[in-house]
Amino acid sequence: MTRAELDKRPADVASMFDGIADRYDLVNDVISLGQDRLWRRATVQAVDAYSGELVLDLAAGTGTSSESFTGKGARVIACDFSQGMLRVGARRRGGASRRGVTFVAGDALALPFADQTFDAVTVSFGLRNTNDCDQALRELHRVTKVGGRLVICEFSHIPVGVLDRVYGTYLMGALPRVARLVTEKTEPYEYLSESIMDWPDQRALAQRLISAGWESVAWRNLSFGVVALHRGYRRR
């Protein structure tokens, strides 16, 4: 199967995720030791979407987390550029637009939505897979209403250097082997390890949000910094 490299060519990334769509959610649960559920729950709480709001869940994959944003009556657009992921998600839900969630194919670097469409935008474990993070952040800003908010949930770095190095050893060595317990397609998880190690730390990502136009930017660590939640607002 196609394995994306750190240049993150869009066709390679999309093809890679198409190839693992059926078991994607199960493998994530296994390699994170169930922590992914806690991380997604924290994201839903941070977005805090309510009735009458429209939320963009970018890099939504199969839409596993998208329905969680509808709990208080919000509507959600689950957007991804992997057709395979979207097909699996729509099949599981019994259609492409059900129970407040609508699946839409789209590229994070050129979102197929008008300016100031969404009350809130969020992306979980997907910003890292774009080949132009800054353009993706600008596009998210463009489609957010003035006063709207952004929440990013993404792998990050443990602030204590020695612990981060231990974590890096796990990522590069053990994670693909753990993935092999539930899937034969381990190449994407080698890419996952490499892309996490290559990703900027919390402070550097916050600065990129600010450069893209987001204001009142802040972050908090989850699981000691293995994952970080970043939040920003569009003020103008």
Short mmCIF file of C-alpha atoms in Angstrom, two decimals:
data_model
loop_
_atom_site.label_atom_id
_atom_site.label_comp_id
_atom_site.label_asym_id
_atom_site.label_seq_id
_atom_site.Cartn_x
_atom_site.Cartn_y
_atom_site.Cartn_z
CA MET A 1 0.00 0.00 0.00
CA THR A 2 1.02 3.65 -0.38
CA ARG A 3 2.87 5.00 2.63
CA ALA A 4 3.06 8.76 3.03
CA GLU A 5 6.44 10.35 3.68
CA LEU A 6 7.19 13.51 5.63
CA ASP A 7 6.74 15.64 2.50
CA LYS A 8 3.05 14.67 2.97
CA ARG A 9 2.04 14.66 -0.69
CA PRO A 10 -1.76 14.91 -0.57
CA ALA A 11 -2.36 11.98 -2.92
CA ASP A 12 -0.12 9.74 -0.83
CA VAL A 13 -1.73 10.76 2.46
CA ALA A 14 -5.25 10.27 1.09
CA SER A 15 -4.37 6.88 -0.40
CA MET A 16 -2.77 5.76 2.84
CA PHE A 17 -5.87 6.60 4.87
CA ASP A 18 -8.16 5.05 2.25
CA GLY A 19 -6.27 1.80 2.77
CA ILE A 20 -6.76 1.66 6.56
CA ALA A 21 -10.26 3.13 6.82
CA ASP A 22 -12.05 -0.07 7.86
CA ARG A 23 -9.88 -0.70 10.95
CA TYR A 24 -8.71 2.84 11.61
CA ASP A 25 -10.77 3.46 14.76
CA LEU A 26 -9.95 0.07 16.28
CA VAL A 27 -6.22 0.46 15.73
CA ASN A 28 -6.27 3.97 17.23
CA ASP A 29 -7.94 2.60 20.34
CA VAL A 30 -5.31 -0.11 20.69
CA ILE A 31 -2.15 1.94 20.08
CA SER A 32 -3.32 4.73 22.41
CA LEU A 33 -4.34 2.22 25.11
CA GLY A 34 -7.83 3.73 25.04
CA GLN A 35 -6.57 7.26 25.70
CA ASP A 36 -7.97 8.50 22.37
CA ARG A 37 -11.46 8.43 23.87
CA LEU A 38 -10.37 10.77 26.67
CA TRP A 39 -8.64 13.10 24.21
CA ARG A 40 -11.71 13.31 21.99
CA ARG A 41 -13.96 13.91 24.99
CA ALA A 42 -11.74 16.80 26.05
CA THR A 43 -12.00 18.22 22.54
CA VAL A 44 -15.81 18.08 22.60
CA GLN A 45 -15.82 19.90 25.94
CA ALA A 46 -13.44 22.56 24.62
CA VAL A 47 -15.53 23.18 21.49
CA ASP A 48 -18.70 23.33 23.62
CA ALA A 49 -21.04 23.50 20.62
CA TYR A 50 -24.69 24.22 21.31
CA SER A 51 -28.07 24.39 19.55
CA GLY A 52 -28.12 26.60 16.48
CA GLU A 53 -24.38 26.42 15.86
CA LEU A 54 -22.67 24.93 12.82
CA VAL A 55 -19.37 23.13 13.49
CA LEU A 56 -16.70 22.09 11.00
CA ASP A 57 -14.94 18.87 12.05
CA LEU A 58 -11.97 18.85 9.70
CA ALA A 59 -10.00 15.65 9.06
CA ALA A 60 -13.03 13.90 10.52
CA GLY A 61 -12.14 10.53 9.04
CA THR A 62 -14.99 8.10 9.64
CA GLY A 63 -16.82 10.68 11.76
CA THR A 64 -16.23 8.85 15.04
CA SER A 65 -15.94 12.09 16.98
CA SER A 66 -18.27 14.21 14.84
CA GLU A 67 -21.54 13.06 16.39
CA SER A 68 -20.25 13.99 19.85
CA PHE A 69 -20.43 17.66 18.87
CA THR A 70 -24.19 17.36 18.29
CA GLY A 71 -24.99 16.58 21.94
CA LYS A 72 -26.43 20.05 22.64
CA GLY A 73 -28.14 20.41 19.26
CA ALA A 74 -25.36 21.75 17.03
CA ARG A 75 -25.04 20.62 13.41
CA VAL A 76 -21.70 19.25 12.17
CA ILE A 77 -19.98 19.09 8.81
CA ALA A 78 -17.54 16.16 8.90
CA CYS A 79 -14.95 17.01 6.25
CA ASP A 80 -12.06 14.86 5.03
CA PHE A 81 -10.10 14.38 1.81
CA SER A 82 -9.95 10.59 2.17
CA GLN A 83 -12.87 9.21 0.17
CA GLY A 84 -12.32 5.81 1.79
CA MET A 85 -12.75 7.24 5.29
CA LEU A 86 -15.90 9.12 4.29
CA ARG A 87 -17.42 6.03 2.69
CA VAL A 88 -16.81 3.93 5.81
CA GLY A 89 -18.28 6.66 8.01
CA ALA A 90 -21.39 7.09 5.86
CA ARG A 91 -21.91 3.32 5.71
CA ARG A 92 -21.70 2.97 9.48
CA ARG A 93 -24.17 5.80 10.01
CA GLY A 94 -26.61 4.62 7.35
CA GLY A 95 -26.12 7.62 5.07
CA ALA A 96 -24.00 10.67 4.31
CA SER A 97 -26.25 13.02 6.27
CA ARG A 98 -27.76 11.56 9.43
CA ARG A 99 -28.44 12.66 13.02
CA GLY A 100 -26.98 16.13 12.68
CA VAL A 101 -23.78 15.08 10.87
CA THR A 102 -23.14 15.58 7.14
CA PHE A 103 -20.06 14.12 5.41
CA VAL A 104 -18.34 16.39 2.87
CA ALA A 105 -15.19 15.73 0.86
CA GLY A 106 -12.74 18.59 1.04
CA ASP A 107 -9.10 19.67 1.06
CA ALA A 108 -7.85 21.45 4.20
CA LEU A 109 -5.77 23.77 2.02
CA ALA A 110 -8.74 24.93 -0.07
CA LEU A 111 -11.89 24.31 1.95
CA PRO A 112 -15.10 24.10 -0.13
CA PHE A 113 -16.99 26.55 2.09
CA ALA A 114 -17.79 30.25 1.95
CA ASP A 115 -16.14 32.83 4.19
CA GLN A 116 -17.49 32.99 7.76
CA THR A 117 -19.64 29.85 7.52
CA PHE A 118 -18.95 28.16 10.86
CA ASP A 119 -19.42 29.07 14.51
CA ALA A 120 -16.65 26.68 15.52
CA VAL A 121 -13.97 24.73 13.66
CA THR A 122 -11.99 21.81 15.02
CA VAL A 123 -9.43 19.31 13.82
CA SER A 124 -8.24 16.25 15.71
CA PHE A 125 -5.04 14.45 14.71
CA GLY A 126 -5.27 15.78 11.18
CA LEU A 127 -3.46 19.11 10.99
CA ARG A 128 -0.16 17.21 11.22
CA ASN A 129 -1.03 15.37 7.99
CA THR A 130 -1.32 18.48 5.81
CA ASN A 131 1.67 19.49 3.73
CA ASP A 132 1.08 23.19 4.55
CA CYS A 133 -0.04 23.61 8.14
CA ASP A 134 -0.02 27.41 7.92
CA GLN A 135 -2.32 27.45 4.89
CA ALA A 136 -4.70 25.05 6.64
CA LEU A 137 -4.82 27.37 9.66
CA ARG A 138 -5.54 30.33 7.39
CA GLU A 139 -8.33 28.43 5.64
CA LEU A 140 -9.88 27.48 8.99
CA HIS A 141 -9.74 31.16 9.98
CA ARG A 142 -11.38 32.19 6.70
CA VAL A 143 -14.42 29.93 7.10
CA THR A 144 -14.96 30.82 10.78
CA LYS A 145 -17.41 33.56 11.74
CA VAL A 146 -16.13 36.60 13.59
CA GLY A 147 -16.35 35.64 17.26
CA GLY A 148 -15.99 31.96 16.38
CA ARG A 149 -13.46 29.56 17.82
CA LEU A 150 -10.90 26.96 16.81
CA VAL A 151 -9.92 23.86 18.78
CA ILE A 152 -7.03 21.65 17.69
CA CYS A 153 -6.33 18.27 19.28
CA GLU A 154 -2.98 16.96 18.11
CA PHE A 155 -0.04 14.85 19.21
CA SER A 156 2.67 16.97 20.78
CA HIS A 157 5.74 16.71 22.99
CA ILE A 158 6.21 15.94 26.68
CA PRO A 159 7.74 19.08 28.29
CA VAL A 160 10.32 17.07 30.25
CA GLY A 161 13.12 16.31 27.79
CA VAL A 162 14.14 12.89 29.11
CA LEU A 163 10.52 11.68 29.13
CA ASP A 164 9.97 13.00 25.62
CA ARG A 165 12.98 11.00 24.43
CA VAL A 166 11.61 7.85 26.07
CA TYR A 167 8.27 8.52 24.39
CA GLY A 168 10.06 9.00 21.07
CA THR A 169 11.70 5.60 21.48
CA TYR A 170 8.25 4.05 21.96
CA LEU A 171 6.90 5.83 18.90
CA MET A 172 9.70 4.74 16.60
CA GLY A 173 10.09 1.19 17.87
CA ALA A 174 7.09 -0.16 19.71
CA LEU A 175 4.12 1.62 18.15
CA PRO A 176 4.25 -0.13 14.74
CA ARG A 177 4.62 -3.48 16.50
CA VAL A 178 1.59 -2.75 18.69
CA ALA A 179 -0.39 -1.82 15.57
CA ARG A 180 0.57 -5.18 14.05
CA LEU A 181 -1.54 -6.90 16.72
CA VAL A 182 -4.72 -5.71 15.00
CA THR A 183 -3.72 -4.91 11.42
CA GLU A 184 -1.32 -6.17 8.77
CA LYS A 185 -0.96 -2.64 7.39
CA THR A 186 1.71 -1.24 9.68
CA GLU A 187 3.31 1.21 7.22
CA PRO A 188 0.89 4.04 8.12
CA TYR A 189 1.88 3.70 11.76
CA GLU A 190 5.54 4.06 10.88
CA TYR A 191 4.54 7.32 9.20
CA LEU A 192 2.52 8.24 12.30
CA SER A 193 5.59 7.83 14.51
CA GLU A 194 7.81 9.86 12.20
CA SER A 195 5.26 12.66 11.72
CA ILE A 196 4.74 13.06 15.48
CA MET A 197 8.47 13.33 16.09
CA ASP A 198 8.71 15.92 13.31
CA TRP A 199 5.77 18.00 14.60
CA PRO A 200 6.38 21.35 16.40
CA ASP A 201 5.99 21.59 20.14
CA GLN A 202 3.12 23.34 21.92
CA ARG A 203 4.61 26.84 21.94
CA ALA A 204 5.71 26.69 18.30
CA LEU A 205 2.27 25.55 17.14
CA ALA A 206 0.64 28.34 19.17
CA GLN A 207 2.81 30.86 17.36
CA ARG A 208 1.69 29.47 14.01
CA LEU A 209 -1.94 29.94 15.03
CA ILE A 210 -1.21 33.57 15.88
CA SER A 211 0.56 34.09 12.54
CA ALA A 212 -2.54 32.71 10.75
CA GLY A 213 -4.73 35.37 12.37
CA TRP A 214 -6.07 33.58 15.44
CA GLU A 215 -6.22 35.53 18.68
CA SER A 216 -6.34 34.71 22.42
CA VAL A 217 -4.39 31.55 21.61
CA ALA A 218 -3.77 29.13 24.48
CA TRP A 219 -3.09 25.45 24.97
CA ARG A 220 -3.25 22.77 27.62
CA ASN A 221 -1.57 19.39 27.77
CA LEU A 222 -3.35 16.05 27.92
CA SER A 223 -1.62 12.86 29.06
CA PHE A 224 1.44 14.86 30.22
CA GLY A 225 1.87 16.49 26.80
CA VAL A 226 1.57 13.42 24.60
CA VAL A 227 -1.39 15.36 23.18
CA ALA A 228 -2.14 19.07 23.37
CA LEU A 229 -5.36 21.03 22.93
CA HIS A 230 -4.88 24.44 21.29
CA ARG A 231 -7.64 27.02 21.18
CA GLY A 232 -7.95 30.34 19.34
CA TYR A 233 -10.62 32.85 18.35
CA ARG A 234 -11.41 34.88 15.27
CA ARG A 235 -11.91 38.41 16.59
CA ARG A 236 -12.18 40.28 13.27
#
